[in-house]
GROMACS .gro file of C-alpha atoms in nm:
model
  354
    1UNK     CA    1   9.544 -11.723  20.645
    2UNK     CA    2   9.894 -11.682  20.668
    3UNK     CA    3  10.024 -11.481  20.317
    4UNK     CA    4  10.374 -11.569  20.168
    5UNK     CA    5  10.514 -11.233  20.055
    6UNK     CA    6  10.740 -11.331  19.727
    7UNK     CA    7  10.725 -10.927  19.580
    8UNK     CA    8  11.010 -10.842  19.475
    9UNK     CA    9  11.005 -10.499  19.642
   10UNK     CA   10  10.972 -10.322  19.894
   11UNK     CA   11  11.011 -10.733  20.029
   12UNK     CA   12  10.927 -10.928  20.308
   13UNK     CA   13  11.080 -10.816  20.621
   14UNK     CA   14  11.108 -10.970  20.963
   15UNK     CA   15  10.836 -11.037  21.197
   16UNK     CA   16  11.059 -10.944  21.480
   17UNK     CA   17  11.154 -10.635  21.279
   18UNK     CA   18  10.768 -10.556  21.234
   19UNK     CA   19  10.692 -10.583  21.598
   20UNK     CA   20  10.954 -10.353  21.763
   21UNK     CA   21  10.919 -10.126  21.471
   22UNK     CA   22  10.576 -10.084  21.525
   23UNK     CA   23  10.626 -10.055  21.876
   24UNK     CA   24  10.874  -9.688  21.787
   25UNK     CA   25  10.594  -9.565  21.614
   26UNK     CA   26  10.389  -9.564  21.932
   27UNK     CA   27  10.688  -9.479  22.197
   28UNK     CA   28  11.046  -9.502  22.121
   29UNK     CA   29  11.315  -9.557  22.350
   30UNK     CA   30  11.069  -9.499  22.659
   31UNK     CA   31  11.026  -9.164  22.528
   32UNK     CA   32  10.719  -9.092  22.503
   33UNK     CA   33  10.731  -9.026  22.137
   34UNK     CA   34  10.721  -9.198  21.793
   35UNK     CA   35  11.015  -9.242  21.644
   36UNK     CA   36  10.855  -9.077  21.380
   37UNK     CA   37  10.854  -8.707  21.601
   38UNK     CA   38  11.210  -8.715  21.714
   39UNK     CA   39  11.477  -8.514  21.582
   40UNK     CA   40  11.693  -8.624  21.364
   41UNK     CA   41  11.961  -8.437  21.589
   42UNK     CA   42  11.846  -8.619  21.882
   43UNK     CA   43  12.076  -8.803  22.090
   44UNK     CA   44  11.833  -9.132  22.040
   45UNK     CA   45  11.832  -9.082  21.657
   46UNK     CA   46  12.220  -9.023  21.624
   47UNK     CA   47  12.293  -9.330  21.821
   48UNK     CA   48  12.067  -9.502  21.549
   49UNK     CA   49  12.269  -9.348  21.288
   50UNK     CA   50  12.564  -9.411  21.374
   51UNK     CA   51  12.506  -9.796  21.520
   52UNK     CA   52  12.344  -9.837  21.136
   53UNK     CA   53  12.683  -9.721  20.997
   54UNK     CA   54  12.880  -9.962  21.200
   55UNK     CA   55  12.699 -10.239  21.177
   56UNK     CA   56  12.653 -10.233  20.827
   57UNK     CA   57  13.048 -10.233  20.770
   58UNK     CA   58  13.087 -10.537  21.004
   59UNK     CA   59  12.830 -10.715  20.854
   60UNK     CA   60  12.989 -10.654  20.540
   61UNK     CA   61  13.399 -10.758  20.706
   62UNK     CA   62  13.491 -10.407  20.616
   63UNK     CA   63  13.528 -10.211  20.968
   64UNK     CA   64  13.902 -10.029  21.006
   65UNK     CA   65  13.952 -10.093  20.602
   66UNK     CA   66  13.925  -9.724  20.513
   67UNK     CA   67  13.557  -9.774  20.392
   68UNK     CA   68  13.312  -9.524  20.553
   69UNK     CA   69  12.894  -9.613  20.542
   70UNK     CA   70  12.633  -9.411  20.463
   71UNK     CA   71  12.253  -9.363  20.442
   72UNK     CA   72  12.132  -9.126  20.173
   73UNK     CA   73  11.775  -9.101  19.978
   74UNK     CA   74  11.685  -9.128  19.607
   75UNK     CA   75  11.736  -9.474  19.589
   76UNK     CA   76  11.987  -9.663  19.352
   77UNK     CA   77  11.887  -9.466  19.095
   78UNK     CA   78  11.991  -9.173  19.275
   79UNK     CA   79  12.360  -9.333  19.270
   80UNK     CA   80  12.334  -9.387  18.923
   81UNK     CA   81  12.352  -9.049  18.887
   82UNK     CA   82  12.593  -8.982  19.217
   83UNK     CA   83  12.857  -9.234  19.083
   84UNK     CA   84  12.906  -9.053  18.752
   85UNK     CA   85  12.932  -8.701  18.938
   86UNK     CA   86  13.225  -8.838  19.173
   87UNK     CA   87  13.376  -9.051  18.985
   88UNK     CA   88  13.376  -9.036  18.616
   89UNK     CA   89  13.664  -8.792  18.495
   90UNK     CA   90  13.689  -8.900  18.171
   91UNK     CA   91  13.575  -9.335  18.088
   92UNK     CA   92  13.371  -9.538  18.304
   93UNK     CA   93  13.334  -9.919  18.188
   94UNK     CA   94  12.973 -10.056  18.246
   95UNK     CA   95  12.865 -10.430  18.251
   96UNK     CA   96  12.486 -10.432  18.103
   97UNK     CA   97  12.300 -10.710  18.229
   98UNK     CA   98  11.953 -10.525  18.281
   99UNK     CA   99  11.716 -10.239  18.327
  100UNK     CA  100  11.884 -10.116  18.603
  101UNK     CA  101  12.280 -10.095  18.439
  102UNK     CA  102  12.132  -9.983  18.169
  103UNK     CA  103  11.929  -9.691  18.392
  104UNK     CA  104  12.284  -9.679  18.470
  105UNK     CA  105  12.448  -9.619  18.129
  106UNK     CA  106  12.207  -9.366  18.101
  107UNK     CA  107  12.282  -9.129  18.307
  108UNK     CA  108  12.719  -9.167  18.300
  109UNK     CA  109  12.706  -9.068  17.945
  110UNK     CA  110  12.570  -8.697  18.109
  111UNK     CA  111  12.957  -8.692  18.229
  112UNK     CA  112  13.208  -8.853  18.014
  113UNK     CA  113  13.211  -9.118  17.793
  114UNK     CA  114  13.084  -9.450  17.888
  115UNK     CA  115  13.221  -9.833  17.763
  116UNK     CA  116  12.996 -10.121  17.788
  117UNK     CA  117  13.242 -10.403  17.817
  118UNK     CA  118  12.981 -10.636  17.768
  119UNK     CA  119  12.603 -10.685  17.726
  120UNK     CA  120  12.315 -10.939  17.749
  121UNK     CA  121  12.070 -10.766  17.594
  122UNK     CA  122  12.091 -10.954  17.276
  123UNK     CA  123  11.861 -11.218  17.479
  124UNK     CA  124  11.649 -10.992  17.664
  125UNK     CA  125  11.901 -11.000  17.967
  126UNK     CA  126  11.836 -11.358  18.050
  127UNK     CA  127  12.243 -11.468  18.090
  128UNK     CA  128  12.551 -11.307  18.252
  129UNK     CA  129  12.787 -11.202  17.992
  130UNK     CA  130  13.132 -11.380  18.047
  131UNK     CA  131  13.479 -11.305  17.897
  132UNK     CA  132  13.503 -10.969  17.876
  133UNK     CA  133  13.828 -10.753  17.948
  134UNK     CA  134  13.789 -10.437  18.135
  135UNK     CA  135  13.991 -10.113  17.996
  136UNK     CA  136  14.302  -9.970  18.200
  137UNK     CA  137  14.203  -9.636  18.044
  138UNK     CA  138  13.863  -9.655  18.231
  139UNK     CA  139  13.787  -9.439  18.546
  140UNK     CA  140  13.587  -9.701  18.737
  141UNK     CA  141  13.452 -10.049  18.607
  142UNK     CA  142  13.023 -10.052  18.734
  143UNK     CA  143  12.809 -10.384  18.747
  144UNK     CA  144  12.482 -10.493  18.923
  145UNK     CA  145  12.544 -10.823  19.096
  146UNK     CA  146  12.191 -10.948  19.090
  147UNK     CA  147  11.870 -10.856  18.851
  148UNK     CA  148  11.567 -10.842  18.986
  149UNK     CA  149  11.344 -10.816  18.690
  150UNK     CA  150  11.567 -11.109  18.509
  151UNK     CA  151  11.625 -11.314  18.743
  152UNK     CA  152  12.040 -11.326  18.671
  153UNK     CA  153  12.347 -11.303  18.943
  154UNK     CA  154  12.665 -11.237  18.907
  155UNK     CA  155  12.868 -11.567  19.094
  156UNK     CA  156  13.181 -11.445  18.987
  157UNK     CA  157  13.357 -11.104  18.965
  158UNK     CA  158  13.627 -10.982  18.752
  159UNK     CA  159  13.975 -10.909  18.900
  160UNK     CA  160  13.971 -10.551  18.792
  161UNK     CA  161  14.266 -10.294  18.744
  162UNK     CA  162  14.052  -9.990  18.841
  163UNK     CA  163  13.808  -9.957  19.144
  164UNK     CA  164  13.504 -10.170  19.068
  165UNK     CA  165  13.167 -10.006  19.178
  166UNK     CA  166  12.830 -10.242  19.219
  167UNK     CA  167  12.512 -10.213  19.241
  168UNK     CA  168  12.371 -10.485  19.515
  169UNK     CA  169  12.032 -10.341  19.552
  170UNK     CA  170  11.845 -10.660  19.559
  171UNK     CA  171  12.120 -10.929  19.716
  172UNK     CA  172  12.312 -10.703  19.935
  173UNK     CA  173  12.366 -10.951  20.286
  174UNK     CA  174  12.237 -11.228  20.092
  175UNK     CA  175  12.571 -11.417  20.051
  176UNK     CA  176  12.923 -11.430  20.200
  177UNK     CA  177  13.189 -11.293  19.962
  178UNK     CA  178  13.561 -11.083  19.990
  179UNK     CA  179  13.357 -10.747  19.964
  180UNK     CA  180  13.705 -10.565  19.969
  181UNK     CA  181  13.711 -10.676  19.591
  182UNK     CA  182  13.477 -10.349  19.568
  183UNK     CA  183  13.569  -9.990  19.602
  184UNK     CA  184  13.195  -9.876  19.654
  185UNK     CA  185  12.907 -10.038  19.673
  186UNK     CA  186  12.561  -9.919  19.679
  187UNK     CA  187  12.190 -10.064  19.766
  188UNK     CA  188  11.852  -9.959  19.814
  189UNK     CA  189  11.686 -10.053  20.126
  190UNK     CA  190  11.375 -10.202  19.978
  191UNK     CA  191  11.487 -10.498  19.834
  192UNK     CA  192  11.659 -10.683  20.121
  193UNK     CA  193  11.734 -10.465  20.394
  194UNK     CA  194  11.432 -10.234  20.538
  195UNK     CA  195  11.182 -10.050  20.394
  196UNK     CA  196  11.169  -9.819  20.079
  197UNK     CA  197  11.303  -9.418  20.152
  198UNK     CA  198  11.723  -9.488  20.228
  199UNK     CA  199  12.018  -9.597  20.019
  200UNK     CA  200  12.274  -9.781  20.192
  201UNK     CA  201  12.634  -9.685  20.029
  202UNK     CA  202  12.955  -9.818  20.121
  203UNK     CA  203  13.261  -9.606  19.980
  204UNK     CA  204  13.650  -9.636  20.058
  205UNK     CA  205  13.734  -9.283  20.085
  206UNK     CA  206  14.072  -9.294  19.912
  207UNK     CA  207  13.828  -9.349  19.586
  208UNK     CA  208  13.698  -8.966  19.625
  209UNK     CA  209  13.806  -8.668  19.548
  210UNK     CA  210  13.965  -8.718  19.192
  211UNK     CA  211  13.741  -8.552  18.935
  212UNK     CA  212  13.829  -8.236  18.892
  213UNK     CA  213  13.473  -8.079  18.812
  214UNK     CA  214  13.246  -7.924  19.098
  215UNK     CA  215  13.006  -8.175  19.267
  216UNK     CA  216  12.674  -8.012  19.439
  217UNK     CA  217  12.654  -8.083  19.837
  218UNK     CA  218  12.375  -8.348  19.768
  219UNK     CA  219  12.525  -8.511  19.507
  220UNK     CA  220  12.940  -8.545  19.669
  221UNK     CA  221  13.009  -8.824  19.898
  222UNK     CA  222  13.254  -8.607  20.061
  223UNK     CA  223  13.003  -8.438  20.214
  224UNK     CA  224  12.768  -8.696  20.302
  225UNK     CA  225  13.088  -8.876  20.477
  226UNK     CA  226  13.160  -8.554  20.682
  227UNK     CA  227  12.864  -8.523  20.817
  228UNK     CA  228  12.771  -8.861  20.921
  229UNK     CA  229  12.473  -8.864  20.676
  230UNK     CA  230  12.342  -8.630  20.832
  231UNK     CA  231  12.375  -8.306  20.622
  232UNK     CA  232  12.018  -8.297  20.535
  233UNK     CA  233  11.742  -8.449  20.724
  234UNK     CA  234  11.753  -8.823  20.701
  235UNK     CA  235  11.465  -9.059  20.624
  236UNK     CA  236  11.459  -9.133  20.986
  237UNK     CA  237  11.206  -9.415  21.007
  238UNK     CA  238  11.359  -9.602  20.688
  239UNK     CA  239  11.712  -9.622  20.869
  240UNK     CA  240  11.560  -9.740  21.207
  241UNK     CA  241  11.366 -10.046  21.065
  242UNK     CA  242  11.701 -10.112  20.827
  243UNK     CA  243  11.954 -10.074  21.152
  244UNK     CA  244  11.674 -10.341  21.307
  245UNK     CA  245  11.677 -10.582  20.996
  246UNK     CA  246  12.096 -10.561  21.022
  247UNK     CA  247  12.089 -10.672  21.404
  248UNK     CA  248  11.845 -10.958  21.299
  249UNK     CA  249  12.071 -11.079  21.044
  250UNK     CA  250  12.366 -11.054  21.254
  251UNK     CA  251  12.153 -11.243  21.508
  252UNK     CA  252  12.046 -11.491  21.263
  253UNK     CA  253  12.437 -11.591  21.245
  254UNK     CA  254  12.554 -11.302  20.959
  255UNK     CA  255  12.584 -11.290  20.633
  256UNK     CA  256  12.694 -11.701  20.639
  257UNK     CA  257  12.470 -11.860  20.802
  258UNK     CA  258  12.169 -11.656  20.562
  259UNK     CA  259  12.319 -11.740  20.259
  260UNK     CA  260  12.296 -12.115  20.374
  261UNK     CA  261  11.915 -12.064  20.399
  262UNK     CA  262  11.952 -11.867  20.093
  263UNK     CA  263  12.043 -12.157  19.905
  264UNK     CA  264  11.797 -12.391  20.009
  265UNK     CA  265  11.489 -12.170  19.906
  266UNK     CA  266  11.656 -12.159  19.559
  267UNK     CA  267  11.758 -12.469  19.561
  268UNK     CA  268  11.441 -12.652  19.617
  269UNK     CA  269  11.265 -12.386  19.386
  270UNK     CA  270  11.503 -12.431  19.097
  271UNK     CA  271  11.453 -12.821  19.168
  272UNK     CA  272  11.081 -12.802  19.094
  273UNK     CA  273  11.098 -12.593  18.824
  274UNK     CA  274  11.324 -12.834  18.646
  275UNK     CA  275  11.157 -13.150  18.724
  276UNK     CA  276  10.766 -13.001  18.653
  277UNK     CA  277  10.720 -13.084  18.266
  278UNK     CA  278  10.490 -12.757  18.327
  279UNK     CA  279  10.741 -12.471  18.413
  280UNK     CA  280  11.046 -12.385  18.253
  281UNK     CA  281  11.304 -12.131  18.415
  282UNK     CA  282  11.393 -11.815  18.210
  283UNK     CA  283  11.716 -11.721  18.295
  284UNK     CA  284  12.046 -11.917  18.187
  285UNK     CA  285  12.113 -12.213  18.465
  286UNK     CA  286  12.444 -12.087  18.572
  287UNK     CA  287  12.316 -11.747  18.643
  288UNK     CA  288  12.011 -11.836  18.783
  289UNK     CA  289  11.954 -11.612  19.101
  290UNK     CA  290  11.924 -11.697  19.483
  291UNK     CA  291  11.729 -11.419  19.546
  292UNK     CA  292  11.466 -11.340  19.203
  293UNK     CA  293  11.338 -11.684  19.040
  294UNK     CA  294  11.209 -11.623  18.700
  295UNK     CA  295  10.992 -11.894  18.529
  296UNK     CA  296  10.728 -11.944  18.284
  297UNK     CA  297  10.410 -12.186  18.228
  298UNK     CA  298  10.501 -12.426  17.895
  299UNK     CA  299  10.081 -12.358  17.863
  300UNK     CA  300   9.975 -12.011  17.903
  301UNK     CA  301   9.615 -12.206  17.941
  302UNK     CA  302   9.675 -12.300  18.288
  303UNK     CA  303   9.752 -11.954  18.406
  304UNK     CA  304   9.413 -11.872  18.539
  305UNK     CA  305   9.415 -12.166  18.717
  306UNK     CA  306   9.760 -12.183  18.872
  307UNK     CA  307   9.696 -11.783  18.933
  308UNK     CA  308   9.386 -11.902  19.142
  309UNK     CA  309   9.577 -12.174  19.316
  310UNK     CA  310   9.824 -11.937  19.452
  311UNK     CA  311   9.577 -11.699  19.568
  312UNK     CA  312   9.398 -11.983  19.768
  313UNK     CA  313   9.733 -12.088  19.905
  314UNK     CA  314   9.792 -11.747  20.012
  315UNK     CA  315  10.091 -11.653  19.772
  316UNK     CA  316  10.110 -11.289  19.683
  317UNK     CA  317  10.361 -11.082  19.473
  318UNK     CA  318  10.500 -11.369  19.226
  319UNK     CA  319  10.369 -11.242  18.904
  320UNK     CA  320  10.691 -11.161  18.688
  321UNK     CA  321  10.780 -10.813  18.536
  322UNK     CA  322  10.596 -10.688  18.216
  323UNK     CA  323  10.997 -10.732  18.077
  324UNK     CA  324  10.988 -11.082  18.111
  325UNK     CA  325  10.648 -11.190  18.176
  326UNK     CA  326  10.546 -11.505  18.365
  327UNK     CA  327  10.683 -11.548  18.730
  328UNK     CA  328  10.876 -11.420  18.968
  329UNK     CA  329  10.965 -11.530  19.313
  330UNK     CA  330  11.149 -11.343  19.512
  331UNK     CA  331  11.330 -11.521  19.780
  332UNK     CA  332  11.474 -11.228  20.035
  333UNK     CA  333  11.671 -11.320  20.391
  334UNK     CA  334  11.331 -11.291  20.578
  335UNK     CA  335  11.160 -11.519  20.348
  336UNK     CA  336  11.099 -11.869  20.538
  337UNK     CA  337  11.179 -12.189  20.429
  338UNK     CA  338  10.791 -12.272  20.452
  339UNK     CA  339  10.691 -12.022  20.196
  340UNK     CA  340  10.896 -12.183  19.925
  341UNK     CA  341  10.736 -12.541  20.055
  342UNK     CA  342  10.406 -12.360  19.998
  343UNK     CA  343  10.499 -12.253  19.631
  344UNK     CA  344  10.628 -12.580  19.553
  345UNK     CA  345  10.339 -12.793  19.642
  346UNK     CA  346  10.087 -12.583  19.485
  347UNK     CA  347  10.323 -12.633  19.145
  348UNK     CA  348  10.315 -12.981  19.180
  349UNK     CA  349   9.917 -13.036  19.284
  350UNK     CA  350   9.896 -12.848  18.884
  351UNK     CA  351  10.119 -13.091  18.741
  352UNK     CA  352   9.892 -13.355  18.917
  353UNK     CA  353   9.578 -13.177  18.825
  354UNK     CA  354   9.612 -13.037  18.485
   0.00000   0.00000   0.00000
């Protein structure tokens, strides 16, 4: 039975992506050993390295723009912490729309003081707070674009007087935007990229070097930069399967032609759930994300069923955070068309069943 991976991470990655990654393991680059034995100061890995670098700034439209790429580990929470340590002198502002900004919040207020311009926590994070001004007295300005436990995007993002930092984790090469708006940007690889164990972070380098405390080599971009991510050893495997998952995308068409797919998995999701008297969506309409769809059952009395229905139809990973409750789908670039089909018609044969 073919299964239709909707977890929300580590996601659904390409087939293609499976196959020649499996094939490393065994005997990479005609070696005669696994990508998994190499050095990390091997000529093959470097040339993986540094191809992962450059591809992820052309991807991205930001080759020759003064940004520099790199892959570090820890995750995004990892960068909540590195953020604060190289940037925050004094005020960082902070948009809250979920566990992770808040995870976020957390750990700035270790450095300086920290003002949340907005928040959505007032309804459990289920809306994207709008009209909010950010301070000119502010280090940096920070925001997630997309929630994964929610379910919320950001569609729009503010014009900002001070370098805006964001979190794309979860929708990073999801959708075409001016990613020049940002100053730095930072994602974990399991949500849409390549498997967990790497941290994708794109940085303009004019942003560093400004605080005036003393930053630990781990923790300063400067030195991550100047030594092409390579100053400790790097999760080599995680970065090969990522730098594979890039050249798919780029092969797919970019960043463009996924976020058309992108929006026709949501769309005809978003479509049922509106139109089944049985569901309701959780997150505001407007906000709703392309990647995470959040929903509920109007009767929690059907669960068992529709939780069997899934199984049989060989859906796995949609049940929704213990935040939120309910379900989740998580629609990633990999994710076909046909899985979303699948999802759909097993919502409607409830509706025709119940």
């Amino acid at each position: 039975m073919k299964i239709h991976n909707f977890s929300a991470g580590p996601c659904i990655l390409p087939q293609e992506v499976f196959q020649e990654a499996s094939q490393a393991i065994l005997n990479y680059n005609n070696s005669g050993l696994s990508i998994l034995e190499i050095s990390h100061r091997s000529k093959d890995f470097v040339a993986v390295m540094e191809e992962a670098r450059s591809i992820s700034l052309e991807l991205l439209g930001l080759q020759n723009k003064g940004y520099k790429a790199i892959f570090l580990q820890g995750g995004a929470s990892m960068q909540f912490l590195m953020v604060a340590y190289n940037l925050l002198e004094q005020k960082g502002a902070y948009l809250n729309t979920g566990t992770w900004s808040s995870k976020a919040i957390k750990e700035a207020k270790l450095f300086g003081e920290v003002n949340v311009v907005k928040s959505s926590e007032d309804k459990n994070f289920s809306y994207i707070p709008k009209g909010y001004m950010i301070p000119t007295d502010v280090d940096y300005f920070h925001c997630t674009s997309n929630n994964t436990i929610f379910g919320t995007q950001m569609k729009e993002f503010p014009n900002t007087p001070k370098p805006m930092v964001c979190d794309m984790s979860s929708d990073i090469f999801s959708r075409d935007m001016d990613f020049s708006k940002f100053d730095l940007i930072y994602a974990g690889a399991q949500k849409n990229m390549g498997p967990a164990g790497t941290t994708l972070v794109i940085v303009k380098e004019s942003l560093l070097g400004k605080v005036t405390r003393k930053i630990p080599s781990m923790m300063d971009y400067k030195v991550h930069i100047e030594k092409e991510s390579m100053f400790n050893t790097p999760p080599v495997y995680a970065v090969y399967v990522s730098l594979l998952t890039m050249k798919w995308l780029k092969a797919q068409g970019g960043i463009k032609a996924i976020e058309e797919r992108n929006e026709k998995k949501a769309q005809l999701l978003y479509s049922e759930i509106d139109i089944n008297p049985l569901f309701k969506g959780y997150t505001a309409v407007e906000d709703r994300s392309i990647m995470n769809a959040t929903f509920n059952l109007n009767d929690e009395s059907l669960k068992e069923k529709f939780d069997s229905m899934c199984k049989e139809a060989g859906i796995n990973g949609i049940n929704g955070h213990r935040s939120v409750g309910g379900y989740r789908a998580s629609m990633y670039n990999a994710l076909p068309l046909e899985s979303v089909e699948v999802l759909v018609d097993v919502m409607s044969d409830l509706e025709r069943n119940a």
